[in-house]
Short mmCIF file of C-alpha atoms in Angstrom, two decimals:
data_model
loop_
_atom_site.label_atom_id
_atom_site.label_comp_id
_atom_site.label_asym_id
_atom_site.label_seq_id
_atom_site.Cartn_x
_atom_site.Cartn_y
_atom_site.Cartn_z
CA MET A 54 64.14 -43.69 -15.01
CA PHE A 55 62.53 -43.65 -18.45
CA SER A 56 63.32 -39.97 -19.00
CA SER A 57 66.97 -40.71 -18.15
CA LEU A 58 66.97 -43.60 -20.60
CA ILE A 59 65.59 -41.33 -23.32
CA LYS A 60 68.19 -38.67 -22.51
CA ALA A 61 70.97 -41.26 -22.57
CA THR A 62 69.82 -42.72 -25.87
CA PHE A 63 69.53 -39.26 -27.40
CA GLY A 64 72.92 -38.21 -26.00
CA ILE A 65 74.73 -41.31 -27.25
CA SER A 66 73.00 -41.07 -30.63
CA ALA A 67 73.92 -37.39 -30.97
CA MET A 68 77.52 -38.19 -30.02
CA LEU A 69 77.68 -41.00 -32.57
CA ILE A 70 76.15 -38.92 -35.37
CA SER A 71 78.35 -35.90 -34.70
CA THR A 72 81.58 -37.85 -34.30
CA THR A 73 81.36 -40.37 -37.13
CA SER A 74 82.06 -37.63 -39.64
CA VAL A 75 85.15 -36.53 -37.68
CA ALA A 76 86.73 -39.82 -36.61
CA ASN A 77 87.74 -43.01 -38.35
CA SER A 78 86.20 -45.16 -35.62
CA VAL A 79 83.81 -45.07 -32.73
CA ASP A 80 84.52 -47.64 -30.03
CA PHE A 81 81.86 -49.47 -28.05
CA SER A 82 82.17 -51.02 -24.59
CA VAL A 83 79.94 -52.77 -22.06
CA GLY A 84 80.61 -53.32 -18.40
CA THR A 85 79.45 -53.83 -14.85
CA GLY A 86 80.45 -52.56 -11.45
CA TYR A 87 79.28 -50.82 -8.33
CA PRO A 88 76.92 -49.04 -7.73
CA PHE A 89 75.92 -49.30 -11.39
CA PHE A 90 75.35 -52.89 -12.53
CA GLY A 91 75.45 -52.09 -16.23
CA GLN A 92 77.31 -49.68 -18.48
CA ILE A 93 77.05 -49.01 -22.20
CA GLU A 94 79.65 -46.63 -23.60
CA LEU A 95 80.59 -45.06 -26.92
CA SER A 96 83.98 -43.42 -27.25
CA LEU A 97 85.79 -41.36 -29.83
CA PRO A 98 89.55 -42.07 -29.98
CA GLN A 99 91.66 -39.00 -30.69
CA ALA A 100 94.14 -38.88 -33.55
CA ASP A 101 97.12 -39.01 -31.18
CA SER A 102 95.94 -42.50 -30.02
CA ASN A 103 96.47 -41.73 -26.35
CA SER A 104 93.25 -39.92 -25.44
CA ARG A 105 89.52 -40.27 -26.00
CA TRP A 106 86.13 -38.58 -25.50
CA TYR A 107 83.26 -40.77 -24.30
CA GLY A 108 79.61 -40.87 -23.36
CA ASN A 109 77.97 -43.61 -21.34
CA TYR A 110 74.70 -44.79 -19.89
CA LEU A 111 74.88 -46.32 -16.41
CA LEU A 112 72.13 -48.54 -15.02
CA GLY A 113 71.71 -49.76 -11.44
CA LEU A 114 69.14 -49.18 -8.72
CA ASP A 115 69.03 -45.73 -10.33
CA ASP A 116 70.49 -44.72 -13.67
CA GLY A 117 72.42 -41.87 -15.24
CA PHE A 118 74.34 -40.54 -18.18
CA SER A 119 77.84 -39.06 -18.20
CA VAL A 120 80.38 -37.67 -20.65
CA GLY A 121 84.10 -37.35 -20.20
CA TYR A 122 87.63 -37.16 -21.50
CA GLU A 123 90.56 -39.45 -20.70
CA LYS A 124 94.25 -39.14 -21.52
CA ALA A 125 96.92 -41.81 -21.12
CA ILE A 126 99.62 -40.86 -18.61
CA SER A 127 102.05 -43.75 -19.14
CA GLU A 128 104.29 -44.63 -22.07
CA ASN A 129 102.48 -47.92 -22.67
CA ASN A 130 99.08 -46.11 -22.65
CA LYS A 131 97.68 -48.44 -19.96
CA HIS A 132 97.09 -45.80 -17.26
CA ALA A 133 94.73 -42.91 -17.97
CA LEU A 134 93.40 -39.94 -16.00
CA GLY A 135 90.28 -38.06 -16.94
CA VAL A 136 87.47 -35.71 -16.11
CA VAL A 137 83.80 -36.75 -16.05
CA LEU A 138 80.58 -34.74 -16.00
CA GLY A 139 77.26 -36.36 -15.11
CA ALA A 140 76.53 -39.55 -13.17
CA LEU A 141 79.31 -40.19 -10.65
CA GLY A 142 77.74 -42.78 -8.35
CA ALA A 143 74.55 -43.74 -6.53
CA ARG A 144 73.70 -44.36 -2.90
CA ASP A 145 70.98 -44.26 -0.26
CA ALA A 146 68.50 -41.51 -1.03
CA GLY A 147 67.69 -40.68 2.57
CA PRO A 148 65.15 -41.66 5.20
CA VAL A 149 62.15 -43.52 3.81
CA CYS A 150 59.93 -43.50 6.88
CA LYS A 151 58.52 -40.16 7.97
CA GLU A 152 57.21 -41.29 11.36
CA GLU A 153 58.87 -43.45 14.00
CA GLY A 154 57.12 -46.52 15.41
CA THR A 155 55.31 -47.47 12.21
CA VAL A 156 55.38 -50.64 10.13
CA CYS A 157 57.66 -48.74 7.75
CA ASP A 158 60.37 -48.68 10.45
CA ILE A 159 60.45 -52.49 10.48
CA PHE A 160 61.02 -52.72 6.74
CA GLU A 161 63.25 -49.64 6.34
CA PRO A 162 66.54 -51.64 6.23
CA LEU A 163 65.13 -53.72 3.37
CA ILE A 164 63.77 -50.65 1.58
CA ASP A 165 67.16 -48.90 1.94
CA LEU A 166 68.80 -51.67 -0.11
CA PHE A 167 66.76 -50.55 -3.13
CA ASP A 168 66.46 -46.82 -2.39
CA SER A 169 69.36 -45.28 -4.28
CA GLU A 170 69.72 -42.00 -6.13
CA THR A 171 72.33 -41.06 -8.71
CA THR A 172 74.76 -38.31 -7.81
CA ASN A 173 75.26 -35.96 -10.77
CA GLY A 174 78.25 -33.64 -10.78
CA ILE A 175 81.86 -33.28 -11.83
CA GLY A 176 84.65 -35.69 -11.02
CA VAL A 177 87.93 -37.29 -11.96
CA SER A 178 88.60 -40.78 -13.24
CA TYR A 179 91.46 -43.24 -13.29
CA SER A 180 91.42 -46.11 -15.77
CA TYR A 181 93.71 -49.09 -16.14
CA TYR A 182 93.61 -50.67 -19.60
CA PHE A 183 94.87 -54.25 -19.73
CA THR A 184 95.91 -53.78 -23.37
CA SER A 185 96.08 -50.05 -24.11
CA ILE A 186 93.73 -47.06 -24.32
CA ASN A 187 91.70 -47.11 -27.56
CA GLN A 188 92.49 -50.81 -28.11
CA PRO A 189 90.09 -53.76 -27.68
CA GLY A 190 90.33 -55.31 -24.23
CA TRP A 191 89.45 -55.11 -20.55
CA ARG A 192 89.46 -51.92 -18.47
CA LEU A 193 89.12 -51.10 -14.77
CA LYS A 194 87.82 -47.58 -14.05
CA LEU A 195 87.45 -45.64 -10.79
CA VAL A 196 85.41 -42.42 -10.67
CA ALA A 197 85.24 -39.96 -7.76
CA GLY A 198 83.68 -36.54 -7.59
CA TYR A 199 81.26 -34.12 -6.01
CA GLY A 200 77.70 -33.37 -7.03
CA GLU A 201 74.03 -33.35 -6.14
CA SER A 202 71.57 -36.21 -5.69
CA ASP A 203 68.64 -36.47 -8.10
CA GLY A 204 65.63 -36.23 -5.80
CA TYR A 205 66.76 -34.79 -2.49
CA ASN A 206 69.18 -32.26 -4.03
CA ALA A 207 71.71 -33.10 -1.33
CA GLU A 208 75.29 -32.16 -2.16
CA ARG A 209 77.72 -35.03 -1.59
CA ALA A 210 80.90 -36.77 -2.67
CA ASP A 211 80.36 -40.03 -4.55
CA GLY A 212 82.08 -42.50 -6.82
CA SER A 213 81.89 -45.74 -8.75
CA LEU A 214 83.91 -48.72 -9.96
CA ILE A 215 83.41 -50.15 -13.45
CA VAL A 216 84.94 -53.21 -15.12
CA SER A 217 84.28 -53.15 -18.86
CA TYR A 218 85.32 -54.66 -22.18
CA GLN A 219 86.02 -52.37 -25.14
CA PHE A 220 85.36 -53.86 -28.58
#
């Protein structure tokens, strides 16, 4: 977890440093959702005002970092589609107990509640902005994609739901 936090901090810092010289503003947002309980995001609005690049750090029972691009697809710039690379979702990592009939079997359902791994891969996103893309306000974002789990290296489809506020 700590190495992911360091990577996320470095990635967001690098994005901020490299983009502040190119853009007039860098937007910041925080949010919550499922399976990630916390999200911190920096985004770079594009000059055309209807698209943006972003990087975020997602924290839940496991954590991850992702980068992506979104473009508004409606005239009022409230609906946006995008592509995301990195953390897509998190879910059960796999069987905890190696042997049947042990004390571990009794507690496995409880352990499974907290045994999640982030799925890293490539996916698509849909966002609904209550005001407009690149404007302060609330956003609802759905992510779905295909990737590989952190520890077990199992390939799988995964996704997430995030509600956030952009400042």
